[in-house]
N, CA and C atoms as an extended XYZ file, in Angstrom:
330
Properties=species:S:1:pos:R:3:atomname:S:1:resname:S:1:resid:I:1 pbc="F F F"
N       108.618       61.869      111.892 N   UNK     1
C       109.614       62.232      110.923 CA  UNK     1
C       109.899       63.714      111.085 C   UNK     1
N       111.173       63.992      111.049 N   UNK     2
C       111.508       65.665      111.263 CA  UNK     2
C       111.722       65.960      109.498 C   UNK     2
N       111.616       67.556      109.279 N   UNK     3
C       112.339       68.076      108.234 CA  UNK     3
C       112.868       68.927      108.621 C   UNK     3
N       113.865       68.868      107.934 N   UNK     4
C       114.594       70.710      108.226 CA  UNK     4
C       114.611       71.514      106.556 C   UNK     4
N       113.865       72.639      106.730 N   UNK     5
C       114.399       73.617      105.331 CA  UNK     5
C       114.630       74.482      105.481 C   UNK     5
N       116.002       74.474      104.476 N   UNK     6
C       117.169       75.339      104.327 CA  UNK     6
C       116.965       76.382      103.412 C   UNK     6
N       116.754       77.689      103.661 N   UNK     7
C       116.635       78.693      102.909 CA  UNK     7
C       118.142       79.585      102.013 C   UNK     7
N       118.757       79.467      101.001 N   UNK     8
C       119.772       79.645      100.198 CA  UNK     8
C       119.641       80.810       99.895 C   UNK     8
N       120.030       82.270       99.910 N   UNK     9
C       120.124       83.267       99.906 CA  UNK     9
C       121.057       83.496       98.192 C   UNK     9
N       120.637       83.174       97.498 N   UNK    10
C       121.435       83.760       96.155 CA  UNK    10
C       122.092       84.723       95.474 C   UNK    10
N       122.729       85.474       94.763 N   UNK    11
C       122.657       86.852       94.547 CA  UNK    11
C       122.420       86.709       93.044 C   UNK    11
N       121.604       87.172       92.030 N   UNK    12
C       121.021       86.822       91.213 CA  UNK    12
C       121.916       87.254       89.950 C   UNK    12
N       123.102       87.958       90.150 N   UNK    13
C       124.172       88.405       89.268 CA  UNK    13
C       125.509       87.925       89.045 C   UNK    13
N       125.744       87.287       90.436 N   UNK    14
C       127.023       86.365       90.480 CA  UNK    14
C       127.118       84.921       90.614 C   UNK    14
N       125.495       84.863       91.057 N   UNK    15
C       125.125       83.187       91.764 CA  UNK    15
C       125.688       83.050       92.991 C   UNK    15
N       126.493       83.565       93.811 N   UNK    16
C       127.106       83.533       95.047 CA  UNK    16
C       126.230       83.413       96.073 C   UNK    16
N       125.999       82.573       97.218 N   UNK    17
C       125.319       82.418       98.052 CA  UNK    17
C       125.997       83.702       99.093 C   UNK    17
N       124.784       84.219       99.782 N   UNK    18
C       124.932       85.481      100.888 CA  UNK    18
C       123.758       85.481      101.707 C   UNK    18
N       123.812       85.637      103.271 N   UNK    19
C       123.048       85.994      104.019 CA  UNK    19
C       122.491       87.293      103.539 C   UNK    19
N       123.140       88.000      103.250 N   UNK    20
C       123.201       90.192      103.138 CA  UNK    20
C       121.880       90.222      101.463 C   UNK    20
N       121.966       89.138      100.941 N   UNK    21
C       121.328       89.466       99.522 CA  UNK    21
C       119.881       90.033       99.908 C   UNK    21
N       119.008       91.057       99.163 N   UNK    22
C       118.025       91.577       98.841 CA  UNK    22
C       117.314       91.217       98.086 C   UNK    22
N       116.179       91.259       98.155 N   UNK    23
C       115.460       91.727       96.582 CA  UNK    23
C       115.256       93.160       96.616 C   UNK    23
N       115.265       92.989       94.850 N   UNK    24
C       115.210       94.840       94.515 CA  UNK    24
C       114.075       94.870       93.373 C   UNK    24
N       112.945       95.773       93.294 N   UNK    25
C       112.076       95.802       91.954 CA  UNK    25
C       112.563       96.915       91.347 C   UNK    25
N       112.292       96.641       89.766 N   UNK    26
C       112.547       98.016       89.433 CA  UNK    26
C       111.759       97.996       88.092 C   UNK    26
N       111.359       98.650       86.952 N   UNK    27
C       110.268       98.867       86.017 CA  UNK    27
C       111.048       99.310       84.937 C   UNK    27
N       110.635       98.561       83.966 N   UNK    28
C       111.196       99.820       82.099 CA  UNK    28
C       110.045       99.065       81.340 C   UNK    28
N       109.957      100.179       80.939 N   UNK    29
C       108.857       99.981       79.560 CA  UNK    29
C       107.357       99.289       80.283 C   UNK    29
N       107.069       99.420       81.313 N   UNK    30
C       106.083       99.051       81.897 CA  UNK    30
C       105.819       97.590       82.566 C   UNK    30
N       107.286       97.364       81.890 N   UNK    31
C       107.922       95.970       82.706 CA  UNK    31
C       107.968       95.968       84.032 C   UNK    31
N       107.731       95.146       85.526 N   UNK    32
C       108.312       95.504       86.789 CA  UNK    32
C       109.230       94.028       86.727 C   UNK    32
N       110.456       93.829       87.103 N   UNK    33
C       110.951       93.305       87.001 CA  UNK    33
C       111.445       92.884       88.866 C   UNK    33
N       112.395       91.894       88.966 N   UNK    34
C       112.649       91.521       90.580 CA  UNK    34
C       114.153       90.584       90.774 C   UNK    34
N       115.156       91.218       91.440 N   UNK    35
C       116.276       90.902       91.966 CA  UNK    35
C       116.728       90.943       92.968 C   UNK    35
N       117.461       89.485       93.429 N   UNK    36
C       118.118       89.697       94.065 CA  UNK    36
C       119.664       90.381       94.600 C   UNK    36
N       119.728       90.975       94.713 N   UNK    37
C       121.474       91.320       95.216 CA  UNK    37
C       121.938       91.503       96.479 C   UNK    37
N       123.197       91.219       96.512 N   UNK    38
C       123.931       91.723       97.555 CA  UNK    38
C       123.862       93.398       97.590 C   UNK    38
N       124.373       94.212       98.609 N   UNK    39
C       124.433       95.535       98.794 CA  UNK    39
C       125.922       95.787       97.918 C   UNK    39
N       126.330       95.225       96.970 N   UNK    40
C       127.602       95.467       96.393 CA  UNK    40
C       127.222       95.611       94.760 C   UNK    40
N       126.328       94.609       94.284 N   UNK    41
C       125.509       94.833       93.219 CA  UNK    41
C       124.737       95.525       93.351 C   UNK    41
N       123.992       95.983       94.171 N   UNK    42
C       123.462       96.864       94.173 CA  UNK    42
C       123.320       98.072       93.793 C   UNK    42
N       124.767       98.536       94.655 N   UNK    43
C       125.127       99.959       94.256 CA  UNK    43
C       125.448       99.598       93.420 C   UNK    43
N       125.822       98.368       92.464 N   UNK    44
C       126.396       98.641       90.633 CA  UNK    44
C       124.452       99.248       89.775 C   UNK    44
N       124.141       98.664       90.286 N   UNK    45
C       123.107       98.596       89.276 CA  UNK    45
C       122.591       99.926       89.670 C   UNK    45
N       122.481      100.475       91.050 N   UNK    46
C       121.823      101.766       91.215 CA  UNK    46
C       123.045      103.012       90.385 C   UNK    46
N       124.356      102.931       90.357 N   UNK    47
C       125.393      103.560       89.295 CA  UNK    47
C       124.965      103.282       87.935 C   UNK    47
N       124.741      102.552       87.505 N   UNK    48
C       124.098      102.279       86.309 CA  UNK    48
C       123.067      102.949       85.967 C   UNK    48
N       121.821      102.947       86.592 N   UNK    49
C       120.693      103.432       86.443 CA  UNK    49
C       120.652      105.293       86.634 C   UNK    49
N       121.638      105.525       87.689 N   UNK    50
C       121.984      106.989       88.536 CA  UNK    50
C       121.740      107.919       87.262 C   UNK    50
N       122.421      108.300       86.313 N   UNK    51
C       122.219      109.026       84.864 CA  UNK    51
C       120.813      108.994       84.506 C   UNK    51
N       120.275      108.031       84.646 N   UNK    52
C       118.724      108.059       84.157 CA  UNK    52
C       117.552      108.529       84.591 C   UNK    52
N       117.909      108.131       86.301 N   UNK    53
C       117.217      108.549       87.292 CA  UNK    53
C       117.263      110.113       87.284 C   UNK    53
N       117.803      110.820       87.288 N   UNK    54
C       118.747      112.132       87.627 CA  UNK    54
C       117.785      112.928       86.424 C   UNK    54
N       118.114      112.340       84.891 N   UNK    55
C       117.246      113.211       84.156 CA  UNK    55
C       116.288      112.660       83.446 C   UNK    55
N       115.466      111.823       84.204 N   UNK    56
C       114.196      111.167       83.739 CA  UNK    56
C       113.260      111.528       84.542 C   UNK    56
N       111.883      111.747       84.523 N   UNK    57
C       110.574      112.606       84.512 CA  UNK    57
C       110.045      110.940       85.761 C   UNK    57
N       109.329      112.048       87.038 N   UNK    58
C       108.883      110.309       87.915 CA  UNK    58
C       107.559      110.776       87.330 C   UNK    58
N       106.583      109.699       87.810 N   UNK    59
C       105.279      109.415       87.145 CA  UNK    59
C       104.680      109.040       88.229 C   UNK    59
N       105.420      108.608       89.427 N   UNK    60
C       104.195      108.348       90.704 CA  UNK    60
C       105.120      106.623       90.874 C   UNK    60
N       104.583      106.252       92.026 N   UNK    61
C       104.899      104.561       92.514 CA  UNK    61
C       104.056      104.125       91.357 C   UNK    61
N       105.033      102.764       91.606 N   UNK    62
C       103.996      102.246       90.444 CA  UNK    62
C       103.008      101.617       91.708 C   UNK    62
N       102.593      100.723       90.982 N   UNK    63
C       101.186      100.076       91.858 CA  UNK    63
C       101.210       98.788       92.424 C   UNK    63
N       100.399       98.650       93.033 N   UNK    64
C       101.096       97.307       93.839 CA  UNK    64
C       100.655       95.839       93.057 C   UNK    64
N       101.404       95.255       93.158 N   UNK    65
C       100.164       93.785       92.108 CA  UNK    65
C        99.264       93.359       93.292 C   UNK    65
N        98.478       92.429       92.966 N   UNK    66
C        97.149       92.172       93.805 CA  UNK    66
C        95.794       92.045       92.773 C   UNK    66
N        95.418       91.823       93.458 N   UNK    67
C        93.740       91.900       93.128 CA  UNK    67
C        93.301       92.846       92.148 C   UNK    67
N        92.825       92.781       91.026 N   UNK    68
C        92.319       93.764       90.299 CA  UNK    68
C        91.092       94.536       90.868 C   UNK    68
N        91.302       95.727       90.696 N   UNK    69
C        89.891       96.618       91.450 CA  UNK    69
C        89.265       96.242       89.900 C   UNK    69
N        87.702       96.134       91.011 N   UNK    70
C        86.534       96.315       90.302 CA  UNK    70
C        85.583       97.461       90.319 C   UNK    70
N        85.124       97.343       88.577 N   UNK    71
C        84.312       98.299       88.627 CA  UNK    71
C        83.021       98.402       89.183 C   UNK    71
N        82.631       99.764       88.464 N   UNK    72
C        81.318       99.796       88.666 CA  UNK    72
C        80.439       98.935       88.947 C   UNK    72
N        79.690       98.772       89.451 N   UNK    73
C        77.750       97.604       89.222 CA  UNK    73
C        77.054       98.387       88.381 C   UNK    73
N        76.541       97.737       87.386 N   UNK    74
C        75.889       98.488       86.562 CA  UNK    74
C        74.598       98.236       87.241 C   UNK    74
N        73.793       99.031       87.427 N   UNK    75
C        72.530       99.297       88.112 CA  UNK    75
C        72.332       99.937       88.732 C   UNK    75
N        71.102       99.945       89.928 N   UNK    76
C        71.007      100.754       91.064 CA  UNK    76
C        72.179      100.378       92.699 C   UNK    76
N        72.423      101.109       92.892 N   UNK    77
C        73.149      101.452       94.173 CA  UNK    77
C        72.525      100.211       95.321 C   UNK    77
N        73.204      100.196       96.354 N   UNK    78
C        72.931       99.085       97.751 CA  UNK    78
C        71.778       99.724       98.119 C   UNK    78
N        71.588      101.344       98.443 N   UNK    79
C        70.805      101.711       98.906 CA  UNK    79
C        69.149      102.163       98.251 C   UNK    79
N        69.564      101.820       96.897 N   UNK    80
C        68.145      102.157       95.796 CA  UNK    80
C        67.610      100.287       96.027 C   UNK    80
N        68.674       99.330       96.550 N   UNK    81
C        68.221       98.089       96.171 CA  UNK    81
C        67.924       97.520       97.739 C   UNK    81
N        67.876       97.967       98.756 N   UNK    82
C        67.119       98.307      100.157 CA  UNK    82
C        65.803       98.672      100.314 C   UNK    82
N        66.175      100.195       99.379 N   UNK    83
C        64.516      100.423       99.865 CA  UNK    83
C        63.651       99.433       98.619 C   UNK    83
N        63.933       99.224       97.265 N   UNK    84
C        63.305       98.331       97.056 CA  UNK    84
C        62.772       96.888       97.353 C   UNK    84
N        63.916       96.187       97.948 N   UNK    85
C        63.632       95.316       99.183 CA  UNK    85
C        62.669       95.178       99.841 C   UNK    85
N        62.750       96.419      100.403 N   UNK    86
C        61.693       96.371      101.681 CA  UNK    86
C        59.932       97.104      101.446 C   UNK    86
N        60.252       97.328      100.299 N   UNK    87
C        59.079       98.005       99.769 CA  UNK    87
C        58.399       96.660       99.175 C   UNK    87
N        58.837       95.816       98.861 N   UNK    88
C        58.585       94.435       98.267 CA  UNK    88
C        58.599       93.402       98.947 C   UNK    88
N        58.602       93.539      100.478 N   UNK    89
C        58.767       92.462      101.352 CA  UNK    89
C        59.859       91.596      101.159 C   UNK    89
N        61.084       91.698      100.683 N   UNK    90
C        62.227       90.838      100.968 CA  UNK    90
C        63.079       91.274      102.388 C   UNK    90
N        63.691       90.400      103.198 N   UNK    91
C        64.496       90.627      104.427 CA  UNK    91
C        66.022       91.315      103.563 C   UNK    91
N        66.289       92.257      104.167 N   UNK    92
C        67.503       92.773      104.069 CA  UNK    92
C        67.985       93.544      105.556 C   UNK    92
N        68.995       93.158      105.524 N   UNK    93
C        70.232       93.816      106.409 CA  UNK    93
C        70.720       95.860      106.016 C   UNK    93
N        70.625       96.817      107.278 N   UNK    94
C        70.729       97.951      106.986 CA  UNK    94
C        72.332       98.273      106.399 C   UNK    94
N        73.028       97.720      106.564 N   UNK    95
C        74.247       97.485      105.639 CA  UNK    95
C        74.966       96.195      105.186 C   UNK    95
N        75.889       96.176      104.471 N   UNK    96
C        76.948       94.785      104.118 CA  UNK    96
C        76.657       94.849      102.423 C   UNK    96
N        76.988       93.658      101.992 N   UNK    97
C        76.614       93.093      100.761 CA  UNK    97
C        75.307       92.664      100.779 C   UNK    97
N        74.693       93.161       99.134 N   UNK    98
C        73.170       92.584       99.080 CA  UNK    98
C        73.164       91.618       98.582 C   UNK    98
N        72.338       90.542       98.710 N   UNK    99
C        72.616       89.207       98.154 CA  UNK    99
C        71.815       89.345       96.868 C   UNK    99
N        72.838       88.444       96.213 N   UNK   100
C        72.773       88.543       94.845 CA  UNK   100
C        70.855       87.943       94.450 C   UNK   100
N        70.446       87.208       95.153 N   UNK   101
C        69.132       86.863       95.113 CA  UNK   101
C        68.011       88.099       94.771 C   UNK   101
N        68.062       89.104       95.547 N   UNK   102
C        67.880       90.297       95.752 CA  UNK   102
C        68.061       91.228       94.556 C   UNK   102
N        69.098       91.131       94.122 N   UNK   103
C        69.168       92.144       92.449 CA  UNK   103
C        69.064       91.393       91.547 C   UNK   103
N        68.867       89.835       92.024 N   UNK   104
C        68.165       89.413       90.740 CA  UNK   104
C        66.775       89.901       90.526 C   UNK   104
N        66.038       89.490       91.325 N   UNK   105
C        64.573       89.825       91.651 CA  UNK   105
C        64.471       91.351       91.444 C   UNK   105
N        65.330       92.531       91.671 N   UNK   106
C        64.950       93.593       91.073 CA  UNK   106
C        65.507       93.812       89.396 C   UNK   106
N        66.239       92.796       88.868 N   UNK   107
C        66.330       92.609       87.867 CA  UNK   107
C        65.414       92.769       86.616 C   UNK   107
N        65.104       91.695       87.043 N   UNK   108
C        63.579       90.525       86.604 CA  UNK   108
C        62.289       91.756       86.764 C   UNK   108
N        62.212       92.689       87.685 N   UNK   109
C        61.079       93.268       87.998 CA  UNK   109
C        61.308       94.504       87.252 C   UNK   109
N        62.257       94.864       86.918 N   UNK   110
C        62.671       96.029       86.145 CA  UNK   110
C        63.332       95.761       84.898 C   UNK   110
């Protein structure tokens, strides 16, 4: 069996189908928001915005979405939980991730 899929290029302001359409992000109020346009809406919406841009204060890129960074480990460090390791006869590796087996047991012991 064959398929074929057809990718429809929209413009998200007129509904008009276009090869040329974009997406565009843009942010208010801590909103990030996402459009498509042609390069004709475009420049409407970047005229629109132009006044604001011009005398509004930047703050930096915003940030990318993804993965939330994690914090801290609350405890001792990879390398406080090595030499305890090995001071205690467990096998550990001189770098990578410590297995969680491992800070349990210094858990439990501390």
């Amino acid at each position: 069996m064959a398929q074929k899929v057809v990718t429809v290029y929209t413009d998200d302001l007129t509904g008009k189908e276009s090869d040329e359409v974009q997406t565009h992000t843009f942010s208010l109020n801590g909103v990030n928001y996402e459009i498509d346009l042609v390069s004709e809406n475009y420049d409407k919406l970047f005229d629109a915005l132009a006044p604001f841009i011009t005398n509004g204060r930047k703050t930096g890129r915003a940030k990318a979405s993804g993965r939330p960074r994690r914090g801290a480990v609350d405890g001792p460090s990879a390398e406080e939980l090595r030499a305890w390791a090995r001071e205690n006869n467990y096998p550990v590796n001189d770098r990578g991730r410590m297995p969680a087996s491992i800070r349990e047991a210094y858990d439990k012991a501390h």
